[in-house]
């Protein structure tokens, strides 16, 4: 049963038991106030007890039916004793009536429980069919999207490959020209701009190639804090330029972690860079890392605007970007690398702004560690 159903059931059950109790009280009151001489009325009242017993059994199963039968018996028995003790055969038949209450509670309860089980089974089957149907539809959509993207990735990779050689040529030529430009002249400044843009193009081309031609990770024991230090020193100048502070918190408990350090560095560079780009001037990006259960958790938290709900579903899609100069490949590449590490990357929704990206990497079990040479 779903929890919302369960929450709604509580008050409903209280109301039902109240009605049942009220019914028993009314029927009993009728017995006690009607003089025994009204024989026919008593014969009717006594059968009115069937109503709460049947209803209780129908609503609450065997246990409810038996409880109601016992309550009715307790309410009715003193009346049998006081009103009919002068007529022993009739008294016996009335006590036998109490057995009818119990049998009624038991049998209706059994039927109701059985019916409920069958209905629940049908509902579960219908729900699981609906779930399977939905999953099938979603995976079909995912497949179509993956096909589209892989075709796009192939074209991008082909182009990137073609662009790499002329880029190298331009870089060489630019180095010669800039070595001849006198310091402080406009020519030297143009050369600096061109060099910066060339670096950017090189980075883009590399990102496209990384996306389209991923290599499997070479997993080995590695010093994760050292990887994090490298990321911080690599991005330090960029963070300084944006007025963002980079902080690292975490004890080194990553022994046993097997990763591809270059790939994890690439992932962290992507994620920390996103965090820096999203941060306001004067903001802070914090990298935390620690053991969490059987996994190692690395968190990157920023104080930026957070990810809008409509973008949230798409940020891991390749080529999805909200930036003028973004490629939309950083998170797609990161997710693929982490998946190849058998890990998980997730961005839990955060109230009150800011984004926290969580990377979870598997740690070998203690038994596996001890058997390692
Ligand atoms: N820390 C963050 N805060 C807010 N938005 C983010 C953050 N990280 C990623 N995003 C969103 O996810 C999109 C995709 O990121 P990414 O794949 O790295 O591509 P890119 O950085 O080239 O846009 C970004 O354009 C941005 O909209
Ligand atoms: Mg990015």
Coordinates of C-alpha atoms and ligand atoms in Angstrom, one line a residue:
X1 CA 0.0 0.0 0.0
X2 CA 1.3 3.5 -0.8
X3 CA 2.1 5.7 2.1
X4 CA -0.4 8.4 1.0
X5 CA -3.1 5.7 1.1
X6 CA -1.9 4.6 4.6
X7 CA -2.0 8.2 5.9
X8 CA -5.5 8.6 4.6
X9 CA -6.5 5.2 6.2
X10 CA -5.8 6.3 9.8
X11 CA -8.6 8.8 10.3
X12 CA -11.0 6.7 8.2
X13 CA -10.4 3.6 10.4
X14 CA -11.1 5.7 13.6
X15 CA -14.4 6.9 12.0
X16 CA -15.4 3.4 11.1
X17 CA -14.7 2.0 14.6
X18 CA -16.6 5.0 16.1
X19 CA -19.7 4.1 13.9
X20 CA -19.4 0.4 14.9
X21 CA -19.2 1.2 18.6
X22 CA -22.2 3.6 18.3
X23 CA -24.2 0.9 16.6
X24 CA -23.4 -1.6 19.4
X25 CA -24.4 1.0 22.0
X26 CA -27.7 1.7 20.3
X27 CA -28.6 -1.9 19.8
X28 CA -27.7 -2.7 23.4
X29 CA -29.6 0.3 24.7
X30 CA -32.7 -1.0 22.8
X31 CA -32.3 -4.3 24.5
X32 CA -32.0 -2.9 28.0
X33 CA -34.8 -0.3 27.7
X34 CA -37.4 -2.6 26.0
X35 CA -39.3 -4.8 28.5
X36 CA -38.7 -8.5 28.0
X37 CA -42.4 -9.0 27.3
X38 CA -41.8 -7.5 23.8
X39 CA -40.6 -10.8 22.6
X40 CA -40.6 -10.1 18.9
X41 CA -38.8 -6.8 19.3
X42 CA -36.0 -8.6 21.2
X43 CA -35.8 -11.2 18.5
X44 CA -35.2 -8.4 16.0
X45 CA -32.7 -6.4 18.2
X46 CA -30.6 -9.4 18.8
X47 CA -30.1 -9.8 15.0
X48 CA -29.3 -6.2 14.7
X49 CA -25.9 -7.1 16.3
X50 CA -25.1 -8.8 13.0
X51 CA -24.8 -5.5 11.3
X52 CA -21.7 -4.2 13.3
X53 CA -20.1 -7.6 13.2
X54 CA -20.5 -8.0 9.4
X55 CA -19.3 -4.4 8.8
X56 CA -16.3 -4.8 11.1
X57 CA -15.4 -8.1 9.4
X58 CA -15.8 -6.5 6.0
X59 CA -13.7 -3.5 6.8
X60 CA -11.0 -5.0 9.1
X61 CA -10.9 -8.7 8.2
X62 CA -11.0 -11.6 10.6
X63 CA -9.5 -9.8 13.5
X64 CA -12.0 -6.9 13.2
X65 CA -14.9 -9.3 12.9
X66 CA -13.9 -11.3 16.0
X67 CA -13.3 -8.1 18.0
X68 CA -16.8 -6.8 17.0
X69 CA -18.4 -10.2 17.9
X70 CA -16.7 -10.2 21.3
X71 CA -17.8 -6.6 22.0
X72 CA -21.4 -7.5 21.0
X73 CA -21.3 -10.6 23.2
X74 CA -20.0 -8.6 26.2
X75 CA -22.8 -6.0 25.6
X76 CA -25.5 -8.6 25.2
X77 CA -24.6 -11.3 27.8
X78 CA -25.7 -9.3 30.9
X79 CA -29.1 -8.7 29.2
X80 CA -29.5 -12.5 28.6
X81 CA -28.7 -13.2 32.2
X82 CA -31.0 -10.6 33.7
X83 CA -34.0 -10.8 31.3
X84 CA -34.2 -14.5 30.5
X85 CA -32.9 -16.4 33.5
X86 CA -36.4 -17.5 34.4
X87 CA -36.5 -19.5 31.1
X88 CA -33.4 -21.8 31.0
X89 CA -33.9 -23.3 27.5
X90 CA -34.3 -19.8 26.0
X91 CA -31.2 -18.6 27.9
X92 CA -29.2 -21.4 26.4
X93 CA -30.4 -20.5 22.9
X94 CA -29.5 -16.9 23.5
X95 CA -26.0 -17.8 24.6
X96 CA -25.8 -19.9 21.4
X97 CA -26.5 -16.7 19.6
X98 CA -23.1 -15.4 20.8
X99 CA -21.5 -18.3 18.9
X100 CA -23.4 -17.1 15.8
X101 CA -21.8 -13.6 16.3
X102 CA -18.3 -15.2 16.4
X103 CA -18.9 -17.4 13.4
X104 CA -20.3 -14.5 11.4
X105 CA -17.3 -12.3 12.3
X106 CA -14.9 -15.1 11.4
X107 CA -16.4 -16.2 8.1
X108 CA -17.2 -12.7 6.7
X109 CA -13.7 -11.7 7.9
X110 CA -12.1 -14.6 6.0
X111 CA -14.0 -13.8 2.8
X112 CA -13.2 -10.1 3.1
X113 CA -9.4 -10.8 3.6
X114 CA -9.4 -13.1 0.7
X115 CA -11.1 -10.6 -1.5
X116 CA -8.7 -7.9 -0.4
X117 CA -5.7 -10.1 -1.2
X118 CA -7.0 -10.8 -4.7
X119 CA -7.8 -7.1 -5.3
X120 CA -4.3 -6.1 -4.1
X121 CA -2.7 -8.7 -6.3
X122 CA -4.6 -7.3 -9.3
X123 CA -3.6 -3.8 -8.5
X124 CA 0.0 -4.7 -8.1
X125 CA 0.0 -6.5 -11.4
X126 CA -1.6 -3.5 -13.1
X127 CA 0.9 -1.2 -11.5
X128 CA 3.9 -3.3 -12.4
X129 CA 2.6 -3.5 -16.0
X130 CA 2.2 0.2 -16.1
X131 CA 5.7 0.7 -14.7
X132 CA 7.2 -1.8 -17.3
X133 CA 5.4 0.1 -20.0
X134 CA 6.7 3.4 -18.9
X135 CA 10.3 2.1 -18.6
X136 CA 10.1 0.7 -22.0
X137 CA 8.9 4.0 -23.5
X138 CA 11.6 5.9 -21.6
X139 CA 14.4 3.5 -22.7
X140 CA 13.2 3.8 -26.3
X141 CA 13.4 7.5 -26.1
X142 CA 16.9 7.3 -24.5
X143 CA 18.0 5.0 -27.2
X144 CA 16.8 7.3 -29.9
X145 CA 18.5 10.2 -28.2
X146 CA 21.8 8.3 -27.7
X147 CA 21.8 7.3 -31.4
X148 CA 21.3 11.0 -32.4
X149 CA 24.0 12.1 -30.1
X150 CA 26.4 9.5 -31.1
X151 CA 26.0 10.4 -34.7
X152 CA 26.5 14.1 -33.7
X153 CA 29.6 13.1 -31.6
X154 CA 31.1 11.2 -34.6
X155 CA 30.7 14.3 -36.8
X156 CA 32.1 16.5 -34.1
X157 CA 35.1 14.2 -33.6
X158 CA 35.8 14.0 -37.3
X159 CA 35.7 17.8 -37.5
X160 CA 37.9 18.2 -34.4
X161 CA 40.4 15.8 -35.8
X162 CA 40.6 17.8 -39.0
X163 CA 40.9 21.1 -37.2
X164 CA 43.8 19.9 -35.0
X165 CA 46.4 19.9 -37.8
X166 CA 45.8 23.4 -39.1
X167 CA 45.6 24.6 -35.5
X168 CA 49.1 23.3 -34.9
X169 CA 50.3 25.1 -38.0
X170 CA 48.7 28.3 -37.0
X171 CA 50.2 28.0 -33.5
X172 CA 53.7 27.6 -35.0
X173 CA 53.3 30.6 -37.3
X174 CA 51.9 32.7 -34.5
X175 CA 54.9 31.9 -32.3
X176 CA 57.3 33.1 -35.0
X177 CA 55.3 36.3 -35.6
X178 CA 54.9 37.1 -31.9
X179 CA 58.7 36.5 -31.2
X180 CA 59.3 39.3 -33.8
X181 CA 56.7 41.8 -32.4
X182 CA 58.3 44.4 -30.1
X183 CA 57.0 44.4 -26.6
X184 CA 54.3 47.0 -25.9
X185 CA 53.3 47.4 -29.6
X186 CA 49.7 46.8 -30.9
X187 CA 51.1 43.9 -32.9
X188 CA 52.3 42.1 -29.7
X189 CA 48.9 42.7 -28.1
X190 CA 47.1 41.2 -31.2
X191 CA 49.5 38.2 -31.0
X192 CA 48.6 37.7 -27.3
X193 CA 44.9 37.8 -28.2
X194 CA 45.3 35.3 -31.0
X195 CA 47.4 33.0 -28.8
X196 CA 44.7 33.0 -26.1
X197 CA 42.0 32.2 -28.6
X198 CA 44.1 29.5 -30.2
X199 CA 44.5 27.9 -26.7
X200 CA 40.8 28.0 -26.3
X201 CA 40.2 26.4 -29.7
X202 CA 42.7 23.7 -28.8
X203 CA 40.8 23.1 -25.5
X204 CA 37.5 22.8 -27.4
X205 CA 38.9 20.4 -29.9
X206 CA 40.4 18.3 -27.1
X207 CA 37.0 18.2 -25.4
X208 CA 35.2 17.1 -28.5
X209 CA 37.7 14.3 -29.0
X210 CA 37.5 13.2 -25.4
X211 CA 33.8 13.0 -25.7
X212 CA 33.8 11.1 -29.0
X213 CA 36.7 8.8 -28.4
X214 CA 36.7 7.9 -24.7
X215 CA 39.3 5.5 -23.5
X216 CA 38.6 3.0 -20.8
X217 CA 40.0 4.0 -17.4
X218 CA 43.3 2.5 -16.3
X219 CA 42.4 1.8 -12.7
X220 CA 45.2 1.7 -10.1
X221 CA 45.8 2.8 -6.5
X222 CA 46.3 6.5 -6.6
X223 CA 46.7 9.4 -4.2
X224 CA 43.4 11.2 -4.4
X225 CA 44.4 14.2 -2.2
X226 CA 47.3 14.7 -4.6
X227 CA 44.9 14.7 -7.6
X228 CA 42.7 17.3 -5.8
X229 CA 45.8 19.5 -5.0
X230 CA 46.7 19.4 -8.7
X231 CA 43.1 20.5 -9.7
X232 CA 43.2 23.3 -7.2
X233 CA 46.6 24.6 -8.4
X234 CA 45.6 24.2 -12.0
X235 CA 42.3 26.2 -11.6
X236 CA 43.7 28.6 -8.9
X237 CA 44.6 31.4 -11.4
X238 CA 41.1 31.2 -13.0
X239 CA 39.4 31.2 -9.6
X240 CA 41.5 34.2 -8.5
X241 CA 40.6 36.1 -11.6
X242 CA 36.9 35.5 -10.9
X243 CA 37.4 36.5 -7.3
X244 CA 36.4 33.0 -6.1
X245 CA 38.1 31.2 -3.2
X246 CA 38.9 27.5 -3.6
X247 CA 38.9 25.4 -0.4
X248 CA 39.5 21.7 0.3
X249 CA 38.2 19.9 3.3
X250 CA 38.7 16.2 4.1
X251 CA 40.8 13.7 5.9
X252 CA 42.7 11.3 3.7
X253 CA 40.8 8.1 4.0
X254 CA 41.0 7.1 0.4
X255 CA 43.3 4.1 0.9
X256 CA 42.3 1.2 -1.4
X257 CA 40.6 3.5 -3.9
X258 CA 41.5 2.4 -7.4
X259 CA 41.1 5.2 -10.0
X260 CA 42.5 6.5 -13.2
X261 CA 44.0 9.7 -11.7
X262 CA 44.2 11.6 -15.1
X263 CA 40.6 10.9 -15.8
X264 CA 39.4 11.8 -12.3
X265 CA 41.5 15.0 -12.5
X266 CA 39.7 15.8 -15.8
X267 CA 36.3 15.2 -14.1
X268 CA 37.2 17.4 -11.1
X269 CA 38.5 20.2 -13.4
X270 CA 35.2 20.2 -15.3
X271 CA 33.1 20.3 -12.2
X272 CA 35.2 22.8 -10.2
X273 CA 35.3 25.0 -13.3
X274 CA 31.5 24.9 -13.6
X275 CA 31.4 25.8 -9.9
X276 CA 33.8 28.7 -10.3
X277 CA 31.9 29.9 -13.4
X278 CA 28.6 29.8 -11.5
X279 CA 30.0 31.6 -8.4
X280 CA 29.5 35.2 -7.7
X281 CA 32.6 37.4 -7.1
X282 CA 33.6 36.9 -3.5
X283 CA 32.1 33.4 -3.5
X284 CA 33.6 30.2 -2.3
X285 CA 33.9 26.7 -3.9
X286 CA 34.5 23.9 -1.4
X287 CA 35.8 20.5 -2.3
X288 CA 35.1 17.9 0.4
X289 CA 36.0 14.3 0.4
X290 CA 35.4 11.4 2.8
X291 CA 34.5 7.8 3.1
X292 CA 30.7 7.1 3.0
X293 CA 29.7 3.6 3.6
X294 CA 31.4 1.4 1.1
X295 CA 32.1 4.3 -1.2
X296 CA 34.3 7.4 -1.4
X297 CA 32.5 10.7 -1.7
X298 CA 33.9 13.8 -3.3
X299 CA 31.7 16.9 -3.1
X300 CA 32.0 20.1 -5.0
X301 CA 29.8 22.9 -3.5
X302 CA 29.4 26.4 -4.8
X303 CA 27.4 29.5 -3.8
X304 CA 26.1 30.2 -7.3
X305 CA 22.5 30.5 -8.4
X306 CA 21.9 26.7 -8.5
X307 CA 20.5 24.8 -11.4
X308 CA 17.0 25.8 -12.6
X309 CA 14.5 22.9 -12.5
X310 CA 14.0 22.9 -16.3
X311 CA 17.7 22.6 -16.9
X312 CA 18.2 19.9 -14.2
X313 CA 17.0 17.0 -16.4
X314 CA 19.3 18.0 -19.3
X315 CA 22.7 19.0 -17.8
X316 CA 24.3 15.6 -18.4
X317 CA 23.2 15.7 -22.0
X318 CA 26.1 16.2 -24.4
X319 CA 26.0 19.7 -26.0
X320 CA 23.5 21.1 -23.4
X321 CA 24.9 24.4 -22.2
X322 CA 23.5 27.7 -20.9
X323 CA 26.8 29.5 -21.5
X324 CA 27.7 31.7 -24.4
X325 CA 31.1 29.9 -24.8
X326 CA 30.2 26.5 -23.4
X327 CA 30.4 23.2 -25.2
X328 CA 28.0 21.4 -23.0
X329 CA 30.4 18.4 -22.8
X330 CA 32.0 18.8 -19.4
X331 CA 29.3 17.0 -17.4
X332 CA 28.6 14.5 -20.2
X333 CA 32.3 13.5 -20.3
X334 CA 32.5 13.5 -16.4
X335 CA 29.4 11.2 -16.1
X336 CA 30.8 8.8 -18.6
X337 CA 34.2 8.6 -16.9
X338 CA 32.6 8.1 -13.4
X339 CA 30.3 5.4 -14.9
X340 CA 33.4 3.7 -16.3
X341 CA 34.8 3.7 -12.7
X342 CA 31.6 2.0 -11.6
X343 CA 30.8 5.1 -9.7
X344 CA 27.9 7.6 -9.6
X345 CA 27.7 11.4 -10.1
X346 CA 24.7 13.2 -8.9
X347 CA 23.5 16.7 -8.1
X348 CA 20.9 16.6 -5.3
X349 CA 18.3 19.4 -5.4
X350 CA 19.4 22.1 -2.9
X351 CA 17.1 24.6 -1.3
X352 CA 18.4 28.2 -0.9
X353 CA 20.7 28.4 -3.9
X354 CA 24.1 26.9 -4.6
X355 CA 24.9 23.6 -6.3
X356 CA 26.6 20.6 -4.8
X357 CA 27.9 17.9 -7.2
X358 CA 28.5 14.5 -5.6
X359 CA 30.9 12.0 -7.0
X360 CA 30.7 8.5 -5.5
X361 CA 33.5 6.1 -6.2
X362 CA 33.4 2.4 -5.2
X363 CA 35.9 1.2 -2.5
X364 CA 36.9 -2.4 -2.6
X365 CA 35.5 -4.4 0.4
X366 CA 37.8 -5.0 3.3
X367 CA 38.1 -8.7 2.4
X368 CA 39.2 -7.8 -1.1
X369 CA 41.7 -5.3 0.3
X370 CA 43.3 -7.9 2.6
X371 CA 43.7 -10.4 -0.2
X372 CA 45.5 -7.8 -2.3
X373 CA 49.2 -8.4 -2.6
Ligands
LIG1 N1 27.8 24.5 -10.5 C1 26.8 24.8 -11.4 N2 25.9 25.8 -11.1 C2 24.9 26.1 -12.0 N3 24.7 25.5 -13.2 C3 25.6 24.5 -13.5 C4 26.7 24.1 -12.7 N4 27.4 23.1 -13.3 C5 26.8 22.9 -14.5 N5 25.7 23.7 -14.6 C6 24.8 23.8 -15.8 O1 25.0 22.6 -16.6 C7 25.3 23.0 -18.0 C8 26.2 22.0 -18.6 O2 27.5 22.0 -18.0 P1 28.7 21.3 -18.8 O3 28.4 20.0 -19.3 O4 29.9 21.4 -17.9 O5 28.8 22.3 -20.0 P2 29.3 23.8 -20.1 O6 30.1 24.1 -18.9 O7 30.2 23.8 -21.3 O8 28.1 24.6 -20.3 C9 25.9 24.4 -17.8 O9 25.8 25.1 -19.0 C10 25.1 25.0 -16.7 O10 23.9 25.4 -17.2
LIG2 MG1 31.5 22.9 -18.0

